[in-house]
PDB file of C-alpha atoms and ligand atoms in Angstrom:
ATOM      1  CA  UNK A1037      -7.982 -24.144 -16.722  1.00 54.00           C
ATOM      2  CA  UNK A1038      -5.721 -20.833 -16.833  1.00 61.00           C
ATOM      3  CA  UNK A1039      -6.829 -18.497 -18.869  1.00 69.00           C
ATOM      4  CA  UNK A1040      -5.096 -18.044 -22.509  1.00 87.00           C
ATOM      5  CA  UNK A1041      -4.063 -14.423 -23.358  1.00 89.00           C
ATOM      6  CA  UNK A1042      -3.426 -11.960 -25.427  1.00 92.00           C
ATOM      7  CA  UNK A1043       0.483 -10.677 -25.740  1.00 92.00           C
ATOM      8  CA  UNK A1044      -0.222  -7.134 -26.536  1.00 93.00           C
ATOM      9  CA  UNK A1045      -2.663  -6.359 -24.137  1.00 91.00           C
ATOM     10  CA  UNK A1046      -2.955  -8.954 -21.468  1.00 88.00           C
ATOM     11  CA  UNK A1047      -6.749  -9.843 -21.815  1.00 88.00           C
ATOM     12  CA  UNK A1048      -8.051 -12.994 -21.807  1.00 87.00           C
ATOM     13  CA  UNK A1049      -8.407 -14.119 -26.017  1.00 89.00           C
ATOM     14  CA  UNK A1050     -12.146 -13.774 -26.106  1.00 88.00           C
ATOM     15  CA  UNK A1051     -11.836  -9.935 -24.532  1.00 87.00           C
ATOM     16  CA  UNK A1052      -9.128  -8.674 -26.812  1.00 92.00           C
ATOM     17  CA  UNK A1053      -8.843  -5.030 -26.579  1.00 94.00           C
ATOM     18  CA  UNK A1054      -6.321  -4.257 -28.865  1.00 96.00           C
ATOM     19  CA  UNK A1055      -8.565  -4.478 -31.951  1.00 96.00           C
ATOM     20  CA  UNK A1056     -10.429  -0.510 -29.612  1.00 97.00           C
ATOM     21  CA  UNK A1057      -7.339   0.823 -29.758  1.00 97.00           C
ATOM     22  CA  UNK A1058      -5.844   3.447 -31.871  1.00 98.00           C
ATOM     23  CA  UNK A1059      -2.439   4.821 -32.395  1.00 98.00           C
ATOM     24  CA  UNK A1060      -1.542   8.188 -31.866  1.00 98.00           C
ATOM     25  CA  UNK A1061       0.428  11.394 -31.930  1.00 98.00           C
ATOM     26  CA  UNK A1062       1.854  12.346 -29.018  1.00 98.00           C
ATOM     27  CA  UNK A1063       4.112  15.578 -28.292  1.00 98.00           C
ATOM     28  CA  UNK A1064       4.475  14.755 -25.985  1.00 98.00           C
ATOM     29  CA  UNK A1065       6.705  11.652 -24.311  1.00 98.00           C
ATOM     30  CA  UNK A1066       5.265   9.413 -21.389  1.00 98.00           C
ATOM     31  CA  UNK A1067       6.866   7.375 -19.037  1.00 98.00           C
ATOM     32  CA  UNK A1068       4.513   4.663 -17.206  1.00 97.00           C
ATOM     33  CA  UNK A1069       6.624   3.165 -14.507  1.00 97.00           C
ATOM     34  CA  UNK A1070       4.099   0.500 -13.409  1.00 95.00           C
ATOM     35  CA  UNK A1071       3.924  -1.579  -9.456  1.00 93.00           C
ATOM     36  CA  UNK A1072       4.640  -5.289 -10.899  1.00 93.00           C
ATOM     37  CA  UNK A1073       0.882  -5.648  -8.427  1.00 89.00           C
ATOM     38  CA  UNK A1074      -0.672  -4.263 -11.606  1.00 85.00           C
ATOM     39  CA  UNK A1075       0.773  -6.242 -13.650  1.00 84.00           C
ATOM     40  CA  UNK A1076      -2.135  -8.740 -13.464  1.00 81.00           C
ATOM     41  CA  UNK A1077      -4.888  -6.557 -12.717  1.00 80.00           C
ATOM     42  CA  UNK A1078      -8.073  -6.682 -15.065  1.00 74.00           C
ATOM     43  CA  UNK A1079      -8.295  -3.455 -14.937  1.00 80.00           C
ATOM     44  CA  UNK A1080      -4.433  -2.577 -16.084  1.00 88.00           C
ATOM     45  CA  UNK A1081      -5.595   0.209 -17.686  1.00 92.00           C
ATOM     46  CA  UNK A1082      -2.125   2.555 -18.308  1.00 94.00           C
ATOM     47  CA  UNK A1083      -1.141  -0.636 -20.133  1.00 95.00           C
ATOM     48  CA  UNK A1084      -4.085  -0.130 -22.458  1.00 95.00           C
ATOM     49  CA  UNK A1085      -2.712   4.026 -22.501  1.00 97.00           C
ATOM     50  CA  UNK A1086       1.261   2.893 -23.487  1.00 97.00           C
ATOM     51  CA  UNK A1087       0.356   0.727 -25.806  1.00 97.00           C
ATOM     52  CA  UNK A1088      -2.540   3.576 -27.595  1.00 98.00           C
ATOM     53  CA  UNK A1089       0.430   6.626 -27.445  1.00 98.00           C
ATOM     54  CA  UNK A1090       2.917   6.248 -30.619  1.00 98.00           C
ATOM     55  CA  UNK A1091       5.050   8.394 -27.920  1.00 98.00           C
ATOM     56  CA  UNK A1092       4.705   6.320 -24.654  1.00 98.00           C
ATOM     57  CA  UNK A1093       7.110   4.011 -22.972  1.00 97.00           C
ATOM     58  CA  UNK A1094       5.606   1.639 -20.291  1.00 97.00           C
ATOM     59  CA  UNK A1095       8.241  -0.320 -17.889  1.00 97.00           C
ATOM     60  CA  UNK A1096       8.084  -2.871 -14.683  1.00 96.00           C
ATOM     61  CA  UNK A1097       9.291  -2.779 -12.095  1.00 96.00           C
ATOM     62  CA  UNK A1098       9.291  -1.114  -8.874  1.00 96.00           C
ATOM     63  CA  UNK A1099      13.888   0.318  -8.216  1.00 97.00           C
ATOM     64  CA  UNK A1100      14.087   1.199 -11.769  1.00 96.00           C
ATOM     65  CA  UNK A1101      18.040   0.788 -12.548  1.00 94.00           C
ATOM     66  CA  UNK A1102      18.093   3.377 -15.608  1.00 94.00           C
ATOM     67  CA  UNK A1103      15.952   6.635 -14.203  1.00 96.00           C
ATOM     68  CA  UNK A1104      18.758   8.859 -15.065  1.00 95.00           C
ATOM     69  CA  UNK A1105      18.817   7.816 -18.933  1.00 95.00           C
ATOM     70  CA  UNK A1106      15.411   7.802 -19.048  1.00 96.00           C
ATOM     71  CA  UNK A1107      14.427  11.153 -17.287  1.00 97.00           C
ATOM     72  CA  UNK A1108      17.467  13.863 -19.415  1.00 96.00           C
ATOM     73  CA  UNK A1109      15.823  12.843 -22.808  1.00 95.00           C
ATOM     74  CA  UNK A1110      17.139  15.801 -24.349  1.00 96.00           C
ATOM     75  CA  UNK A1111      14.346  17.854 -25.924  1.00 96.00           C
ATOM     76  CA  UNK A1112      12.042  16.783 -23.318  1.00 98.00           C
ATOM     77  CA  UNK A1113      11.430  18.322 -19.419  1.00 97.00           C
ATOM     78  CA  UNK A1114      10.513  15.421 -17.014  1.00 98.00           C
ATOM     79  CA  UNK A1115       7.361  16.367 -14.647  1.00 98.00           C
ATOM     80  CA  UNK A1116       6.031  13.677 -12.781  1.00 97.00           C
ATOM     81  CA  UNK A1117       2.087  13.696 -12.726  1.00 96.00           C
ATOM     82  CA  UNK A1118       1.249  13.148  -8.267  1.00 93.00           C
ATOM     83  CA  UNK A1119      -0.349  15.646  -6.334  1.00 88.00           C
ATOM     84  CA  UNK A1120       1.889  17.320  -4.242  1.00 90.00           C
ATOM     85  CA  UNK A1121       1.006  21.440  -2.610  1.00 90.00           C
ATOM     86  CA  UNK A1122       3.284  23.253  -5.337  1.00 92.00           C
ATOM     87  CA  UNK A1123       2.635  20.542  -8.735  1.00 94.00           C
ATOM     88  CA  UNK A1124       1.613  23.373 -11.200  1.00 95.00           C
ATOM     89  CA  UNK A1125      -1.793  22.335 -13.208  1.00 94.00           C
ATOM     90  CA  UNK A1126      -0.796  21.417 -16.262  1.00 95.00           C
ATOM     91  CA  UNK A1127      -1.473  23.939 -19.074  1.00 94.00           C
ATOM     92  CA  UNK A1128      -1.624  23.895 -23.057  1.00 95.00           C
ATOM     93  CA  UNK A1129       2.280  24.680 -24.627  1.00 97.00           C
ATOM     94  CA  UNK A1130       3.231  27.279 -25.126  1.00 94.00           C
ATOM     95  CA  UNK A1131       4.908  28.688 -28.551  1.00 91.00           C
ATOM     96  CA  UNK A1132       8.036  27.028 -27.964  1.00 92.00           C
ATOM     97  CA  UNK A1133       7.952  25.783 -25.205  1.00 95.00           C
ATOM     98  CA  UNK A1134      10.011  21.963 -24.837  1.00 97.00           C
ATOM     99  CA  UNK A1135       7.798  19.446 -24.744  1.00 98.00           C
ATOM    100  CA  UNK A1136       6.939  17.574 -21.494  1.00 98.00           C
ATOM    101  CA  UNK A1137       7.756  14.268 -20.598  1.00 98.00           C
ATOM    102  CA  UNK A1138       5.101  13.051 -18.211  1.00 98.00           C
ATOM    103  CA  UNK A1139       6.072  10.188 -15.570  1.00 98.00           C
ATOM    104  CA  UNK A1140       3.874   8.367 -14.366  1.00 97.00           C
ATOM    105  CA  UNK A1141       3.496   6.402 -11.826  1.00 95.00           C
ATOM    106  CA  UNK A1142       1.190   4.032 -11.969  1.00 94.00           C
ATOM    107  CA  UNK A1143       0.287   0.916  -8.778  1.00 86.00           C
ATOM    108  CA  UNK A1144      -2.236   2.146  -6.474  1.00 85.00           C
ATOM    109  CA  UNK A1145      -1.508   5.168  -4.247  1.00 85.00           C
ATOM    110  CA  UNK A1146       0.605   2.760  -1.633  1.00 89.00           C
ATOM    111  CA  UNK A1147       2.145   1.728  -4.317  1.00 90.00           C
ATOM    112  CA  UNK A1148       2.630   4.401  -6.204  1.00 92.00           C
ATOM    113  CA  UNK A1149       4.125   6.186  -3.140  1.00 92.00           C
ATOM    114  CA  UNK A1150       6.995   3.530  -2.726  1.00 94.00           C
ATOM    115  CA  UNK A1151       7.693   3.406  -6.396  1.00 95.00           C
ATOM    116  CA  UNK A1152       9.044   7.051  -4.998  1.00 96.00           C
ATOM    117  CA  UNK A1153       9.999   6.227  -1.966  1.00 96.00           C
ATOM    118  CA  UNK A1154      12.963   3.389  -3.870  1.00 97.00           C
ATOM    119  CA  UNK A1155      13.962   6.200  -6.513  1.00 97.00           C
ATOM    120  CA  UNK A1156      14.384   9.494  -5.063  1.00 97.00           C
ATOM    121  CA  UNK A1157      15.999  10.747  -8.391  1.00 97.00           C
ATOM    122  CA  UNK A1158      11.092  10.707  -9.211  1.00 97.00           C
ATOM    123  CA  UNK A1159      10.475  11.740  -6.403  1.00 96.00           C
ATOM    124  CA  UNK A1160      12.801  14.585  -6.485  1.00 96.00           C
ATOM    125  CA  UNK A1161      11.022  15.825  -9.911  1.00 98.00           C
ATOM    126  CA  UNK A1162       8.868  18.362 -10.137  1.00 98.00           C
ATOM    127  CA  UNK A1163       4.791  18.030 -10.101  1.00 97.00           C
ATOM    128  CA  UNK A1164       2.370  18.627 -12.243  1.00 96.00           C
ATOM    129  CA  UNK A1165      -1.341  17.650 -11.506  1.00 92.00           C
ATOM    130  CA  UNK A1166      -4.348  18.501 -13.514  1.00 88.00           C
ATOM    131  CA  UNK A1167      -5.765  21.242 -13.659  1.00 74.00           C
ATOM    132  CA  UNK A1168     -10.008  20.036 -12.568  1.00 67.00           C
ATOM    133  CA  UNK A1169      -8.727  17.278  -9.534  1.00 57.00           C
ATOM    134  CA  UNK A1170      -9.445  15.419 -12.952  1.00 60.00           C
ATOM    135  CA  UNK A1171     -12.642  13.589 -12.969  1.00 60.00           C
ATOM    136  CA  UNK A1172     -13.401   9.358 -14.289  1.00 64.00           C
ATOM    137  CA  UNK A1173     -16.322   8.220 -15.025  1.00 59.00           C
ATOM    138  CA  UNK A1174     -16.308   4.966 -13.348  1.00 57.00           C
ATOM    139  CA  UNK A1175     -15.661   3.906 -10.379  1.00 52.00           C
ATOM    140  CA  UNK A1176     -14.534   0.584 -10.030  1.00 50.00           C
ATOM    141  CA  UNK A1177     -11.221   1.020  -7.885  1.00 50.00           C
ATOM    142  CA  UNK A1178      -9.216   3.377  -5.887  1.00 48.00           C
ATOM    143  CA  UNK A1179      -7.320   4.913  -8.554  1.00 47.00           C
ATOM    144  CA  UNK A1180      -4.293   7.557  -7.426  1.00 47.00           C
ATOM    145  CA  UNK A1181      -4.754  10.922  -6.828  1.00 45.00           C
ATOM    146  CA  UNK A1182      -7.272  13.395  -7.091  1.00 44.00           C
ATOM    147  CA  UNK A1183     -10.193  13.104  -8.864  1.00 51.00           C
ATOM    148  CA  UNK A1184      -8.884   8.948  -8.468  1.00 66.00           C
ATOM    149  CA  UNK A1185      -9.210   8.880 -12.023  1.00 81.00           C
ATOM    150  CA  UNK A1186      -7.682   5.568 -14.235  1.00 87.00           C
ATOM    151  CA  UNK A1187      -4.338   5.572 -15.377  1.00 92.00           C
ATOM    152  CA  UNK A1188      -5.199   6.456 -18.943  1.00 94.00           C
ATOM    153  CA  UNK A1189      -7.942   8.535 -18.008  1.00 93.00           C
ATOM    154  CA  UNK A1190      -5.368  11.342 -15.514  1.00 93.00           C
ATOM    155  CA  UNK A1191      -2.996  10.657 -19.577  1.00 96.00           C
ATOM    156  CA  UNK A1192      -6.148  11.038 -21.943  1.00 96.00           C
ATOM    157  CA  UNK A1193      -6.425  14.547 -20.021  1.00 93.00           C
ATOM    158  CA  UNK A1194      -3.391  15.255 -19.668  1.00 96.00           C
ATOM    159  CA  UNK A1195      -2.542  15.178 -22.793  1.00 97.00           C
ATOM    160  CA  UNK A1196      -5.313  17.171 -23.663  1.00 95.00           C
ATOM    161  CA  UNK A1197      -4.821  19.479 -21.569  1.00 94.00           C
ATOM    162  CA  UNK A1198      -1.784  20.000 -23.159  1.00 97.00           C
ATOM    163  CA  UNK A1199      -2.472  19.636 -26.299  1.00 97.00           C
ATOM    164  CA  UNK A1200      -4.739  21.051 -26.618  1.00 92.00           C
ATOM    165  CA  UNK A1201      -7.244  21.319 -29.702  1.00 93.00           C
ATOM    166  CA  UNK A1202      -5.797  17.299 -30.401  1.00 94.00           C
ATOM    167  CA  UNK A1203      -7.870  15.217 -29.092  1.00 94.00           C
ATOM    168  CA  UNK A1204      -7.154  12.723 -27.367  1.00 97.00           C
ATOM    169  CA  UNK A1205     -10.257  10.730 -26.611  1.00 95.00           C
ATOM    170  CA  UNK A1206      -9.752   7.460 -28.721  1.00 97.00           C
ATOM    171  CA  UNK A1207      -7.333   6.270 -26.069  1.00 97.00           C
ATOM    172  CA  UNK A1208     -10.373   6.165 -23.709  1.00 95.00           C
ATOM    173  CA  UNK A1209     -12.088   3.376 -26.314  1.00 95.00           C
ATOM    174  CA  UNK A1210     -10.521   0.339 -25.527  1.00 95.00           C
ATOM    175  CA  UNK A1211     -10.951   1.460 -21.548  1.00 92.00           C
ATOM    176  CA  UNK A1212     -14.524   2.112 -22.232  1.00 91.00           C
ATOM    177  CA  UNK A1213     -15.382  -1.178 -23.370  1.00 91.00           C
ATOM    178  CA  UNK A1214     -13.380  -2.546 -20.227  1.00 87.00           C
ATOM    179  CA  UNK A1215     -15.414  -0.720 -18.127  1.00 85.00           C
ATOM    180  CA  UNK A1216     -18.631  -2.427 -20.299  1.00 85.00           C
ATOM    181  CA  UNK A1217     -17.745  -5.399 -20.108  1.00 82.00           C
ATOM    182  CA  UNK A1218     -16.432  -4.690 -15.672  1.00 77.00           C
ATOM    183  CA  UNK A1219     -19.913  -3.870 -15.250  1.00 75.00           C
ATOM    184  CA  UNK A1220     -21.822  -6.509 -17.046  1.00 79.00           C
ATOM    185  CA  UNK A1221     -19.919  -9.410 -15.623  1.00 76.00           C
ATOM    186  CA  UNK A1222     -20.197  -7.854 -12.028  1.00 73.00           C
ATOM    187  CA  UNK A1223     -24.573  -7.690 -12.970  1.00 71.00           C
ATOM    188  CA  UNK A1224     -25.705  -3.938 -13.870  1.00 65.00           C
ATOM    189  CA  UNK A1225     -27.251  -4.967  -9.751  1.00 65.00           C
ATOM    190  CA  UNK A1226     -24.319  -4.962  -8.094  1.00 67.00           C
ATOM    191  CA  UNK A1227     -22.637  -1.952 -10.252  1.00 62.00           C
ATOM    192  CA  UNK A1228     -25.475   0.129  -9.117  1.00 66.00           C
ATOM    193  CA  UNK A1229     -25.551  -0.681  -5.279  1.00 67.00           C
ATOM    194  CA  UNK A1230     -21.353   0.035  -5.398  1.00 63.00           C
ATOM    195  CA  UNK A1231     -21.439   3.171  -6.903  1.00 60.00           C
ATOM    196  CA  UNK A1232     -24.342   4.134  -8.246  1.00 54.00           C
ATOM    197  CA  UNK A1233     -24.484   7.800  -6.858  1.00 46.00           C
ATOM    198  CA  UNK A1234     -21.755   8.642  -6.438  1.00 40.00           C
TER     199      UNK A1234
HETATM  200 ZN1   ZN B1298      -5.108  -8.186 -27.525  1.00 51.02          ZN
END
């Protein structure tokens, strides 16, 4: 029998994370472009990020027809959060800076690359990265990007850098509960064996 999902966070009703999802304001607008293969993944952290930010949007697809309109948003400068040799490390806004439209491809490394390949406008955007590469607290799966951050962690860290001293820590609340649930489900022993000492 299929488990009944919460329509908002897409978790099983018994493990709904909605009560932990914040409602945060940000100057930065976040646009997550999610590969369809991620939608029903147990660790759909991009969705948690999009739900927790008032100025964010998540679109699922492979080819995004509306990209010109989505990327040319008045008042924002579009940047792609994705590694490249010439990617600029993110830094805090200076006075008078236009806020970023931070475009975040979501999927495995391979799927994220595919999204760029299928959407030349996306691939052509100036790129930004997290200065430190970003450090994940968890290593449950291979995630794209330096430091193998989950998408919600990458977004929280990016906003933290851009909008310091505003804290985006609450964005990680449902993610932490999700991870705790995963660890519990797989058993602490297995977790230690697979993910300890890294
Ligand atoms: Zn929910």
